[in-house]
Coordinates of C-alpha atoms in Angstrom, one line a residue:
M20 CA -14.2 -95.2 -7.4
K21 CA -16.7 -92.8 -9.3
P22 CA -15.5 -89.9 -9.8
K23 CA -18.1 -88.3 -7.7
D24 CA -17.2 -90.9 -4.2
Q25 CA -13.5 -89.3 -5.0
I26 CA -14.7 -86.0 -4.7
L27 CA -16.9 -86.5 -1.6
A28 CA -13.6 -88.1 0.0
R29 CA -11.2 -85.7 -1.1
M30 CA -13.8 -83.1 0.7
Y31 CA -14.2 -85.2 4.1
V32 CA -10.2 -85.2 4.2
A33 CA -10.2 -81.5 3.8
L34 CA -13.2 -80.6 6.6
T35 CA -11.6 -83.0 9.1
L36 CA -8.2 -81.3 8.5
L37 CA -9.7 -78.1 9.0
G38 CA -11.8 -79.4 12.3
L39 CA -8.1 -79.8 13.6
A40 CA -6.6 -77.0 13.1
P41 CA -8.5 -74.9 15.9
L42 CA -8.0 -77.7 17.9
A43 CA -3.9 -77.4 17.7
I44 CA -3.8 -74.0 18.4
A45 CA -5.7 -74.4 21.1
V46 CA -2.9 -77.3 22.4
Q47 CA -0.5 -74.7 21.7
M48 CA -2.1 -72.0 23.4
G49 CA -2.5 -74.3 26.4
Q50 CA 1.1 -75.3 26.0
I51 CA 2.2 -71.9 26.6
V52 CA 0.1 -70.6 29.6
L53 CA 0.9 -73.4 31.6
T54 CA 4.7 -73.1 30.3
E55 CA 5.8 -69.9 29.5
T56 CA 3.9 -67.6 31.2
D57 CA 6.1 -66.1 33.8
T58 CA 8.9 -65.6 30.5
L59 CA 6.4 -63.6 28.5
R60 CA 5.1 -61.6 31.1
D61 CA 9.0 -60.0 31.5
Q62 CA 9.3 -59.9 27.9
V63 CA 5.8 -57.4 27.9
R64 CA 6.9 -55.5 30.6
A65 CA 10.4 -55.0 28.9
Q66 CA 8.8 -53.8 25.9
A67 CA 6.8 -51.8 27.6
R68 CA 9.8 -49.9 29.7
S69 CA 11.5 -47.4 28.4
S70 CA 14.0 -44.7 29.4
V71 CA 14.2 -41.0 28.8
T72 CA 16.8 -38.3 29.1
I73 CA 16.9 -36.3 32.4
P74 CA 18.7 -32.7 31.6
A75 CA 21.4 -31.7 33.7
M76 CA 21.8 -28.4 35.0
R77 CA 23.8 -26.2 32.9
G78 CA 26.7 -24.8 34.4
A79 CA 27.0 -20.7 35.1
I80 CA 28.8 -18.0 33.4
L81 CA 30.4 -15.7 35.9
D82 CA 32.1 -12.5 35.5
R83 CA 35.6 -11.8 36.9
N84 CA 34.4 -11.1 39.7
G85 CA 32.2 -14.3 40.2
R86 CA 29.0 -12.4 39.2
G87 CA 26.4 -14.1 37.3
L88 CA 25.9 -13.2 34.0
A89 CA 24.5 -16.6 32.8
T90 CA 22.5 -18.9 35.1
N91 CA 19.8 -21.3 35.4
T92 CA 15.9 -21.3 36.3
A93 CA 15.5 -24.2 37.7
R94 CA 11.3 -25.2 37.5
Y95 CA 9.7 -28.6 38.0
D96 CA 6.4 -31.1 37.4
L97 CA 4.8 -32.8 39.3
S98 CA 3.0 -36.0 38.8
V99 CA 1.5 -39.1 41.3
D100 CA 1.0 -42.8 40.6
P101 CA -1.9 -43.1 42.5
T102 CA -1.4 -47.5 43.0
V103 CA 1.6 -47.0 44.8
E104 CA 1.0 -48.4 48.3
G105 CA 0.6 -46.1 51.0
F106 CA -0.4 -42.7 48.6
Q107 CA -4.2 -43.6 49.3
K108 CA -3.8 -43.3 52.8
Q109 CA -2.0 -39.9 52.5
A110 CA -3.8 -38.9 49.7
G111 CA -6.2 -36.4 51.4
T112 CA -3.6 -34.6 54.0
F113 CA -1.4 -34.8 50.4
F114 CA -4.1 -32.8 48.0
D115 CA -5.0 -30.4 51.2
K116 CA -0.9 -29.3 51.9
L117 CA -0.3 -28.9 47.8
G118 CA -3.5 -26.6 47.8
T119 CA -2.1 -24.8 50.4
L120 CA 1.5 -24.9 48.5
T121 CA 0.7 -24.0 45.1
G122 CA -2.9 -21.6 45.2
V123 CA -5.4 -23.8 43.4
S124 CA -7.6 -26.0 45.6
A125 CA -7.2 -29.5 46.6
S126 CA -11.3 -30.7 45.4
R127 CA -9.1 -29.6 41.7
Y128 CA -6.0 -31.9 42.4
R129 CA -8.5 -34.5 43.6
R130 CA -10.7 -34.7 40.5
Q131 CA -7.7 -34.6 38.3
V132 CA -6.9 -38.1 39.7
R133 CA -10.5 -38.9 39.6
N134 CA -10.3 -38.2 36.1
R135 CA -6.9 -39.5 34.7
H136 CA -6.3 -41.0 31.3
S137 CA -4.0 -43.5 32.7
P138 CA -4.4 -45.9 36.1
Q139 CA -1.1 -45.3 36.8
Y140 CA -0.2 -41.8 36.1
V141 CA -1.4 -38.4 36.0
K142 CA 0.6 -34.8 36.1
L143 CA -1.0 -32.8 38.6
R144 CA 1.0 -29.7 38.6
E145 CA 3.7 -27.8 35.9
E146 CA 6.9 -25.4 36.9
L147 CA 7.1 -25.5 40.7
T148 CA 9.5 -23.4 42.2
P149 CA 12.7 -24.8 43.9
G150 CA 11.3 -24.3 47.2
Q151 CA 8.2 -26.0 46.5
H152 CA 9.7 -28.6 44.8
E153 CA 11.9 -29.2 48.5
T154 CA 8.8 -28.9 50.3
I155 CA 7.2 -31.5 48.3
Q156 CA 10.0 -33.7 48.9
E157 CA 9.6 -33.2 52.7
W158 CA 6.4 -34.7 53.0
D159 CA 7.6 -37.8 51.7
V160 CA 4.3 -39.2 50.0
P161 CA 4.6 -42.7 48.5
G162 CA 4.6 -42.0 44.3
V163 CA 4.2 -38.8 43.9
I164 CA 7.1 -38.2 41.0
L165 CA 9.1 -34.8 40.6
T166 CA 10.7 -34.2 36.9
P167 CA 13.0 -31.2 36.7
E168 CA 13.2 -28.7 33.8
F169 CA 16.1 -25.9 33.7
G170 CA 15.8 -22.5 31.5
R171 CA 18.7 -20.1 30.8
R172 CA 18.5 -17.0 32.1
Y173 CA 20.9 -13.8 31.3
N174 CA 21.2 -12.0 34.4
Y175 CA 22.2 -8.2 33.0
G176 CA 19.8 -8.6 29.6
T177 CA 21.8 -7.5 26.3
T178 CA 25.1 -6.6 28.5
A179 CA 27.9 -8.6 26.7
A180 CA 25.5 -10.7 24.5
H181 CA 27.9 -11.5 22.1
V182 CA 30.6 -12.6 24.5
I183 CA 27.8 -14.9 26.4
G184 CA 25.9 -15.9 23.3
H185 CA 23.0 -17.8 23.9
V186 CA 20.9 -21.2 24.2
G187 CA 18.2 -22.7 21.7
D188 CA 14.9 -24.3 22.8
G189 CA 16.6 -27.6 23.3
G190 CA 19.3 -25.8 26.5
H191 CA 22.5 -26.2 24.2
G192 CA 24.4 -23.3 22.9
L193 CA 23.6 -21.4 19.5
A194 CA 26.2 -18.9 19.2
G195 CA 29.0 -17.1 21.6
L196 CA 30.6 -19.5 24.9
E197 CA 27.4 -20.8 24.6
L198 CA 28.3 -22.6 21.6
A199 CA 32.1 -22.4 22.5
Y200 CA 31.8 -24.8 25.6
D201 CA 28.8 -25.9 24.8
D202 CA 30.3 -29.3 26.2
T203 CA 31.6 -28.3 29.2
L204 CA 28.8 -26.0 30.1
T205 CA 26.1 -29.0 29.6
G206 CA 26.9 -31.6 32.0
T207 CA 26.1 -34.9 31.8
P208 CA 22.6 -36.1 31.8
G209 CA 20.4 -38.7 33.2
R210 CA 18.0 -41.1 32.6
R211 CA 14.6 -42.2 34.2
I212 CA 13.1 -45.4 32.9
V213 CA 9.3 -45.1 32.3
R214 CA 6.3 -46.9 31.4
R215 CA 5.0 -47.0 27.4
D216 CA 1.5 -47.7 26.9
R217 CA 0.0 -49.8 24.1
S218 CA -0.7 -46.4 22.5
G219 CA 2.8 -45.3 22.9
R220 CA 2.4 -42.7 25.2
I221 CA 5.7 -42.6 27.8
E222 CA 4.3 -42.3 31.7
A223 CA 6.9 -41.7 34.6
Y224 CA 6.9 -44.9 36.5
V225 CA 7.6 -45.1 40.4
G226 CA 10.3 -47.4 41.5
G227 CA 12.2 -47.6 38.3
T228 CA 15.6 -46.8 37.8
V229 CA 16.8 -43.0 38.4
V230 CA 20.3 -42.1 37.3
Q231 CA 20.7 -38.9 38.2
P232 CA 22.0 -35.9 35.9
E233 CA 25.8 -34.2 36.9
R234 CA 26.0 -30.7 36.4
G235 CA 28.1 -28.7 33.9
D236 CA 30.9 -26.6 35.1
D237 CA 31.1 -22.9 35.5
L238 CA 33.0 -20.4 33.1
L239 CA 34.5 -17.7 34.7
L240 CA 35.5 -14.7 32.6
T241 CA 37.9 -12.4 31.8
L242 CA 35.7 -9.6 31.9
D243 CA 34.4 -7.2 34.4
L244 CA 30.5 -6.7 34.4
T245 CA 31.2 -2.8 35.2
R246 CA 33.9 -2.1 32.7
Q247 CA 31.4 -4.5 30.2
A248 CA 28.8 -2.1 30.8
A249 CA 30.9 1.7 31.0
L250 CA 32.3 -0.1 27.2
E251 CA 29.2 -0.6 26.1
N252 CA 27.5 3.1 27.2
E253 CA 30.2 5.0 25.6
L254 CA 29.9 3.2 22.8
R255 CA 26.3 3.4 22.5
R256 CA 26.5 7.1 23.0
G257 CA 29.5 7.0 20.2
V258 CA 27.6 5.9 17.8
R259 CA 24.2 7.7 18.8
E260 CA 26.2 11.1 18.2
S261 CA 28.6 10.5 15.1
G262 CA 25.5 9.6 13.2
A263 CA 27.3 5.7 12.7
E264 CA 25.4 2.7 11.6
W265 CA 27.2 0.2 13.8
G266 CA 30.5 0.5 15.9
T267 CA 32.3 -1.9 18.2
A268 CA 35.0 -2.0 20.8
V269 CA 37.4 -4.7 22.0
A270 CA 39.8 -3.6 25.1
M271 CA 42.2 -6.2 26.0
D272 CA 45.1 -6.8 28.7
P273 CA 48.3 -6.2 26.4
S274 CA 50.4 -8.4 28.7
T275 CA 48.3 -11.6 29.1
G276 CA 45.8 -11.4 26.2
G277 CA 42.9 -11.8 28.3
I278 CA 39.7 -9.8 26.8
L279 CA 38.7 -6.5 29.5
A280 CA 35.8 -5.9 27.5
L281 CA 33.6 -6.3 24.0
A282 CA 30.8 -5.0 22.7
N283 CA 29.0 -4.6 19.6
V284 CA 26.1 -2.0 18.7
P285 CA 24.0 -2.8 17.7
T286 CA 22.7 -5.8 20.3
Y287 CA 20.6 -7.9 20.7
D288 CA 18.7 -9.7 24.5
P289 CA 20.3 -13.3 24.8
S290 CA 16.6 -14.3 26.1
R291 CA 15.3 -13.3 23.0
P292 CA 17.7 -14.1 20.2
G293 CA 14.9 -14.5 17.6
R294 CA 13.3 -10.9 18.3
A295 CA 16.9 -9.4 16.7
S296 CA 18.4 -9.6 13.0
A297 CA 21.2 -11.4 12.1
A298 CA 23.2 -8.2 12.1
A299 CA 22.7 -7.3 15.3
R300 CA 23.1 -10.7 16.3
R301 CA 26.9 -10.7 14.8
N302 CA 30.0 -10.3 16.9
R303 CA 31.4 -7.5 14.3
A304 CA 35.0 -7.8 16.4
L305 CA 35.5 -11.2 15.0
T306 CA 33.6 -11.6 12.1
D307 CA 34.2 -8.3 10.3
R308 CA 36.9 -7.8 8.0
F309 CA 37.7 -4.0 7.3
E310 CA 40.3 -2.0 5.6
P311 CA 42.2 -0.7 8.5
G312 CA 43.5 3.1 6.7
S313 CA 46.2 4.7 8.7
T314 CA 46.0 2.4 12.0
F315 CA 48.0 0.1 9.5
K316 CA 50.6 2.3 9.5
L317 CA 51.7 0.6 12.6
V318 CA 53.6 -2.0 10.1
G319 CA 55.2 0.2 8.1
A320 CA 56.5 1.9 10.7
T321 CA 57.5 -1.2 12.4
A322 CA 59.7 -2.4 9.7
A323 CA 61.2 0.8 8.8
I324 CA 62.6 1.3 12.4
E325 CA 63.8 -2.2 12.8
Q326 CA 65.1 -2.5 9.2
D327 CA 67.5 0.6 10.3
L328 CA 66.0 2.0 7.4
V329 CA 64.8 5.3 9.0
S330 CA 64.9 7.0 12.8
L331 CA 62.1 9.1 14.3
D332 CA 64.5 11.7 14.1
D333 CA 64.6 11.5 10.5
S334 CA 63.2 14.0 7.9
V335 CA 60.6 13.0 5.8
E336 CA 60.1 15.1 2.6
T337 CA 56.0 15.4 2.0
G338 CA 55.6 18.2 0.1
D339 CA 52.2 20.0 -0.7
G340 CA 50.5 17.1 0.6
W341 CA 50.4 14.6 -2.3
A342 CA 53.0 12.5 -4.3
V343 CA 52.6 10.6 -7.8
F344 CA 53.5 6.5 -6.9
H345 CA 53.3 4.7 -10.0
G346 CA 50.2 6.5 -11.8
Y347 CA 48.3 7.1 -8.6
T348 CA 48.2 10.2 -6.6
M349 CA 48.3 9.6 -2.7
K350 CA 47.5 12.8 -1.0
D351 CA 47.5 14.1 2.8
V352 CA 44.5 15.7 4.7
Q353 CA 46.8 19.1 4.9
A354 CA 50.5 19.9 3.4
H355 CA 53.2 19.1 6.1
G356 CA 56.0 19.9 4.1
T357 CA 59.3 18.8 5.8
I358 CA 58.6 16.7 8.9
S359 CA 60.6 14.1 11.0
F360 CA 59.7 10.4 10.8
A361 CA 58.1 10.9 14.2
D362 CA 55.4 13.1 13.3
V363 CA 54.9 11.4 9.9
I364 CA 53.3 8.8 12.8
A365 CA 51.8 11.6 14.9
K366 CA 50.4 13.8 12.1
S367 CA 49.4 10.7 9.7
S368 CA 51.0 11.5 6.5
N369 CA 50.4 9.1 3.6
V370 CA 52.4 10.5 2.0
G371 CA 55.4 10.3 4.5
M372 CA 54.5 6.6 5.6
A373 CA 54.6 5.3 1.5
K374 CA 58.2 7.5 0.6
T375 CA 59.4 5.6 4.0
V376 CA 57.7 1.9 2.6
T377 CA 59.0 2.1 -0.4
K378 CA 62.7 1.8 0.7
L379 CA 61.1 -1.8 2.1
D380 CA 62.0 -5.3 0.0
R381 CA 58.7 -6.5 -0.8
G382 CA 59.0 -9.5 0.9
T383 CA 60.2 -8.0 4.7
F384 CA 57.1 -5.9 3.9
Y385 CA 54.6 -8.5 4.2
Q386 CA 56.5 -10.8 7.0
Y387 CA 55.8 -8.2 8.9
A388 CA 52.8 -7.9 8.5
R389 CA 51.9 -11.4 9.0
N390 CA 54.6 -11.8 12.0
M391 CA 51.7 -9.1 13.6
G392 CA 49.0 -11.3 12.3
F393 CA 47.4 -10.1 9.6
S394 CA 45.6 -12.5 7.7
Q395 CA 45.3 -15.2 10.0
P396 CA 43.0 -15.8 13.3
T397 CA 43.7 -14.8 16.7
W398 CA 42.9 -17.9 18.3
V399 CA 40.4 -16.8 20.5
D400 CA 37.9 -19.2 22.2
L401 CA 34.5 -17.2 20.7
P402 CA 32.8 -19.1 18.0
G403 CA 32.7 -17.5 14.5
E404 CA 36.2 -16.0 14.3
V405 CA 37.2 -15.1 10.5
G406 CA 41.2 -14.2 9.0
G407 CA 42.0 -11.3 7.4
V408 CA 42.9 -10.8 3.6
L409 CA 46.7 -10.0 3.1
K410 CA 47.8 -10.6 -0.4
R411 CA 51.1 -12.5 -1.1
T412 CA 53.7 -10.7 -3.2
P413 CA 53.2 -12.7 -6.0
Q414 CA 49.8 -11.0 -6.2
W415 CA 50.8 -7.6 -5.7
S416 CA 50.0 -5.0 -8.3
A417 CA 53.1 -1.9 -8.3
T418 CA 51.0 0.4 -5.9
T419 CA 49.8 -2.4 -3.1
Q420 CA 53.2 -1.7 -0.8
T421 CA 52.4 1.7 -1.3
S422 CA 49.0 1.4 -0.6
M423 CA 49.4 -1.3 2.4
A424 CA 51.7 1.6 3.6
I425 CA 48.3 3.5 4.3
G426 CA 45.9 0.4 5.1
Y427 CA 44.3 -0.7 2.1
E428 CA 44.4 -3.6 -0.3
V429 CA 44.9 -5.4 3.2
S430 CA 41.7 -6.3 5.2
V431 CA 41.9 -7.1 8.7
T432 CA 39.3 -8.2 11.9
P433 CA 38.8 -5.5 14.9
L434 CA 40.2 -8.5 16.9
Q435 CA 43.5 -8.6 14.4
L436 CA 44.3 -5.1 14.6
L437 CA 43.8 -4.2 18.7
T438 CA 46.6 -8.0 18.8
A439 CA 49.1 -6.1 16.9
Y440 CA 49.0 -3.1 18.9
S441 CA 49.0 -4.9 22.0
A442 CA 52.1 -6.3 21.1
L443 CA 53.4 -2.5 20.2
A444 CA 52.3 -2.4 23.8
N445 CA 53.5 -5.0 25.5
G446 CA 57.5 -5.2 24.3
G447 CA 56.9 -7.1 20.8
L448 CA 54.6 -10.6 21.5
I449 CA 51.7 -11.6 20.1
K450 CA 49.5 -12.8 22.4
R451 CA 46.6 -15.4 22.0
P452 CA 43.3 -13.1 23.2
Y453 CA 41.4 -15.7 25.8
V454 CA 38.2 -14.8 27.0
V455 CA 37.7 -17.5 29.8
A456 CA 40.1 -17.4 32.2
E457 CA 38.8 -20.8 34.4
R458 CA 36.9 -23.5 35.0
R459 CA 35.3 -24.6 37.9
D460 CA 32.8 -27.4 39.2
V461 CA 29.9 -27.0 41.3
T462 CA 32.0 -26.7 44.5
G463 CA 33.7 -23.4 43.4
K464 CA 36.7 -25.9 42.9
T465 CA 38.8 -24.7 39.9
L466 CA 39.4 -27.6 37.4
W467 CA 41.2 -26.2 34.6
K468 CA 42.7 -22.3 34.3
N469 CA 44.0 -20.4 30.7
E470 CA 47.3 -19.7 31.0
P471 CA 48.5 -16.5 28.5
E472 CA 49.9 -17.9 25.6
T473 CA 52.6 -16.1 23.4
I474 CA 51.8 -16.5 20.0
R475 CA 55.6 -15.4 18.6
R476 CA 57.6 -11.9 18.7
A477 CA 56.7 -9.7 16.2
F478 CA 59.3 -7.3 16.7
R479 CA 62.1 -6.9 19.4
Q480 CA 61.3 -5.1 22.8
E481 CA 64.1 -2.2 21.4
T482 CA 61.8 -1.5 18.7
A483 CA 58.3 -1.3 20.4
D484 CA 60.7 0.9 23.0
T485 CA 61.1 3.3 20.3
L486 CA 58.1 3.7 18.6
R487 CA 56.0 4.0 21.7
S488 CA 57.0 7.7 22.0
A489 CA 56.0 8.4 18.9
F490 CA 52.5 7.2 19.1
K491 CA 52.0 8.9 22.1
R492 CA 53.1 12.2 20.0
V493 CA 49.8 11.2 17.9
V494 CA 47.6 11.9 21.2
E495 CA 49.8 14.3 22.6
R496 CA 49.8 17.1 19.7
G497 CA 48.4 15.1 16.3
T498 CA 45.7 13.1 15.0
G499 CA 44.6 12.1 18.1
T500 CA 44.2 15.1 21.0
N501 CA 40.8 14.1 21.1
A502 CA 41.6 10.9 23.1
Q503 CA 43.8 12.9 25.7
V504 CA 42.5 12.2 29.6
E505 CA 43.9 14.7 31.9
G506 CA 46.8 13.3 34.4
L507 CA 46.7 10.0 32.0
R508 CA 49.5 9.2 28.9
V509 CA 47.8 7.8 26.3
A510 CA 49.3 6.4 23.4
G511 CA 47.5 5.2 20.3
K512 CA 46.6 6.1 16.4
T513 CA 43.2 7.4 14.4
G514 CA 42.4 5.2 11.0
T515 CA 39.8 6.8 8.8
A516 CA 39.4 4.5 5.6
L517 CA 37.1 4.8 2.5
Q518 CA 34.9 1.7 2.0
V519 CA 34.1 0.4 -1.4
A520 CA 30.5 1.2 -2.7
E521 CA 29.5 0.4 -6.2
G522 CA 33.0 -0.8 -7.0
E523 CA 34.5 2.9 -6.3
Y524 CA 35.8 4.0 -3.4
S525 CA 33.0 6.5 -1.1
A526 CA 33.5 9.3 1.2
D527 CA 30.4 8.5 2.3
E528 CA 31.2 4.8 3.3
T529 CA 33.7 4.9 5.9
R530 CA 35.4 3.0 9.0
A531 CA 36.2 5.6 11.1
S532 CA 38.9 4.0 14.0
F533 CA 41.1 4.6 17.3
V534 CA 43.3 2.1 18.7
G535 CA 45.6 2.5 21.4
F536 CA 46.6 1.8 24.8
F537 CA 46.9 3.3 28.6
P538 CA 49.0 4.4 30.7
A539 CA 51.3 5.0 28.1
D540 CA 54.4 3.9 29.9
A541 CA 53.3 0.9 31.4
P542 CA 50.3 -0.1 29.6
E543 CA 47.5 -2.2 31.4
V544 CA 44.2 -2.0 29.0
A545 CA 44.7 -1.6 25.1
L546 CA 41.4 -0.4 23.6
L547 CA 39.9 -0.2 20.0
V548 CA 36.8 1.6 18.9
V549 CA 35.3 1.1 15.6
L550 CA 32.3 3.4 14.4
G551 CA 31.2 2.1 10.6
S552 CA 29.7 5.3 8.1
P553 CA 29.3 7.5 10.8
T554 CA 27.8 11.0 9.4
G555 CA 29.2 13.2 12.2
G556 CA 33.1 13.5 11.0
P557 CA 34.4 10.9 8.5
H558 CA 38.1 11.1 10.4
G559 CA 38.7 8.6 13.4
G560 CA 40.2 11.1 15.2
E561 CA 37.0 13.1 15.5
V562 CA 34.4 10.3 16.4
A563 CA 36.1 7.3 17.7
A564 CA 38.6 8.9 19.8
P565 CA 36.1 10.5 22.3
V566 CA 34.9 7.4 23.0
F567 CA 38.3 5.8 23.9
R568 CA 38.6 9.2 26.1
R569 CA 35.4 8.3 28.1
V570 CA 36.2 4.6 28.4
A571 CA 39.4 5.6 29.5
R572 CA 38.5 8.2 31.7
R573 CA 35.9 5.7 33.4
W574 CA 38.2 2.4 33.7
A575 CA 40.9 4.1 34.8
G576 CA 39.6 4.4 38.5
T577 CA 39.2 0.5 38.4
F578 CA 42.6 -0.3 38.2
P579 CA 44.8 1.2 41.1
T580 CA 48.4 0.8 39.4
V581 CA 46.6 3.3 37.3
V582 CA 45.3 4.8 39.5
A583 CA 49.2 5.1 41.1
R584 CA 51.0 6.6 38.1
T585 CA 48.0 9.2 37.0
T586 CA 50.0 12.2 36.9
P587 CA 48.0 15.1 38.8
E588 CA 47.3 18.3 37.6
P589 CA 49.0 21.4 38.7
S590 CA 46.5 24.0 40.4
S591 CA 48.3 26.8 38.5
V592 CA 50.1 27.3 35.3
S593 CA 53.7 28.6 36.2
A594 CA 54.8 31.7 34.6
A595 CA 57.3 30.9 32.9
S596 CA 54.4 28.8 30.0
S597 CA 51.6 31.4 31.1
V598 CA 50.7 34.3 29.4
D599 CA 49.2 36.1 32.5
A600 CA 49.9 33.5 35.5
R601 CA 46.3 33.9 36.6
S602 CA 45.2 30.7 38.5
P603 CA 42.7 28.1 36.5
T604 CA 40.1 27.7 39.5
D605 CA 40.0 32.0 39.6
T606 CA 39.5 31.5 35.6
L607 CA 36.7 28.8 35.1
P608 CA 33.7 29.5 35.9
P609 CA 31.8 26.3 37.9
G610 CA 28.7 25.2 36.4
R611 CA 28.3 25.4 33.0
P612 CA 28.2 29.7 32.1
D613 CA 25.8 30.9 29.4
V614 CA 28.9 33.2 28.0
M615 CA 32.3 31.6 26.8
P616 CA 34.9 32.1 29.5
D617 CA 38.4 33.6 28.6
L618 CA 40.8 30.3 28.1
T619 CA 43.8 32.4 27.0
G620 CA 46.8 31.6 29.1
L621 CA 45.8 28.4 30.5
S622 CA 47.4 25.4 29.8
T623 CA 45.7 23.1 26.9
R624 CA 45.1 20.4 28.8
R625 CA 43.0 22.4 31.7
A626 CA 41.0 23.9 28.7
V627 CA 40.1 20.8 27.1
T628 CA 39.2 19.2 30.6
W629 CA 36.8 22.2 31.5
L630 CA 35.4 22.0 27.9
R631 CA 34.6 18.4 28.0
E632 CA 33.7 18.5 31.7
R633 CA 30.4 20.3 29.5
D634 CA 30.2 18.3 26.5
I635 CA 31.9 20.5 24.2
E636 CA 34.5 18.8 22.3
P637 CA 37.7 21.5 21.5
Q638 CA 39.9 21.1 18.3
L639 CA 43.7 22.0 18.9
Q640 CA 46.1 24.0 17.1
G641 CA 49.2 23.2 18.4
M642 CA 49.9 22.5 22.3
G643 CA 51.3 24.2 25.1
T644 CA 49.5 27.2 26.3
V645 CA 46.2 28.7 25.1
V646 CA 46.9 32.3 23.1
Q647 CA 43.6 32.1 21.0
Q648 CA 40.2 30.7 21.1
R649 CA 37.3 31.0 19.2
P650 CA 34.4 31.8 20.3
R651 CA 36.1 34.7 21.8
P652 CA 35.4 35.1 25.6
G653 CA 32.1 37.1 26.5
A654 CA 30.3 35.3 23.3
A655 CA 27.6 33.0 24.0
L656 CA 28.6 29.1 25.0
P657 CA 28.7 26.8 22.1
T658 CA 27.2 24.0 22.2
T659 CA 29.3 21.7 20.3
R660 CA 33.1 22.8 19.5
V661 CA 35.4 25.3 20.5
L662 CA 38.7 26.3 18.5
L663 CA 41.5 26.4 20.6
T664 CA 45.0 28.1 19.0
A665 CA 48.1 27.1 21.0
A666 CA 52.1 27.9 21.7
E667 CA 54.8 26.1 23.9

């Protein structure tokens, strides 16, 4: 065969094969159409279906009396599938009733359905109320789709914001209890089968499988809304009046560890957390470490008493108010001379406490600090807690022990410090603090209850009983007289610590604190107040103790057992303790007079009460009966302070 004929033959063969290919494809397509139509249709439908999550309603956060601190707002989206059998028969009536219910013209809804993008789906309305949702459900119109959307509502604004926390856009907790108990509050989401069009858009679809969500559980807290609000108000006032940069306060039931209230200033609105600074959102009670100053003297006092190195009546020589330890000079605010160890605590003598603690073995002193919870988290059920800083004895310098005796070279969190003083109040037991008392289901049934937990015994009951009298003396005639509450015995301790600024301790940067408990003999409440960098006075007795006093006075009436133990104030001063045996009611004028009345001859308690009711802070020298005052009687009534000198 000639080359030309070979080429033509090959071309004919190739053309023939090309012509047969479409025929083969057509035969295959025919076979698919005739034999596999139903199978392929099912596969297409399956690929077009998808599922979306139906969020569960988040559980509520309630105060101890069941008041809703964080609850849910439910809103519903309304959509319809006009192709569902039975919808067109009721469409006219449905649109008319929907227009009346929502205040939108029925013609607008008809136009939305007529101009819909998808033949089987159109969204008519967003954010229907629960009442509107129930009404539409009662109409029982085929093809109607109601999809829930939930929002979080904080009913009392900023109240308890740092305890409750807040949620993000997805409804999950980002801070506070909302974060710590997110799984409990979230519940179990449901799911709905939807249709996905060729562009990937998801459309609701009537008749698809729906798995209903399960609502989250509720949290019942140990906090009381009324007490929480009072604590926040008084802390805010204390920060404002002292010129402090910030403040934090925590109250605990010393017998159980239940947190009664917790507040920080500045604070934030959990409904709008993004508008607040990071500092305002920080829960300083758990996250901030500070050198506690004289409040840490509890550790040295406990160790010295329990190791039989000293008794409360033993004399301690503090000299002229200064002493040198390992080349460093330590000073008291004023000279006390020779005083009892009880007065070392009451007058907050740095020299006296340092001299006492030097008698302790290093390891013993360190172990008492550890036993009282310092350097360790308290394991409170709130997120973000940090441990304190307590150096191990091999890291100590020559001055560490005497510095720690007065609350330096050690860092604590406010909650750690309060937990230690709660041990003094309850007889030596370190309790784990907690905020959540119970977990309940949607019906109110208790699913779980938080039982008080003792971490360890820090010191003996006898030691606590002995020391409480010294800490009562702090308030009665020591550095904490501004914490006195009429008719109520209070025990506590003041603290003032300089802070490091540019590598050195600065008198302009202080942490002023007062921590105590009441009633002193059978404590119901342990309360700590810390103010950061106050300008109205650097000492805890000047700026933090008054906040404690005002809170205790407002809280006392909310505890029936405290009311029953409150000591009534005598109506007159006895002749044995009064200069002229005058009746206080006859001496003190009502209201706010223009001139200073004569307070001499009155009990310090009565004089102090009268002054504080008029927002005048008394400065006491001595206890018992007022024998001298400044300003003198008849002078203009001061707006800030009065100096009272008293004698037994």
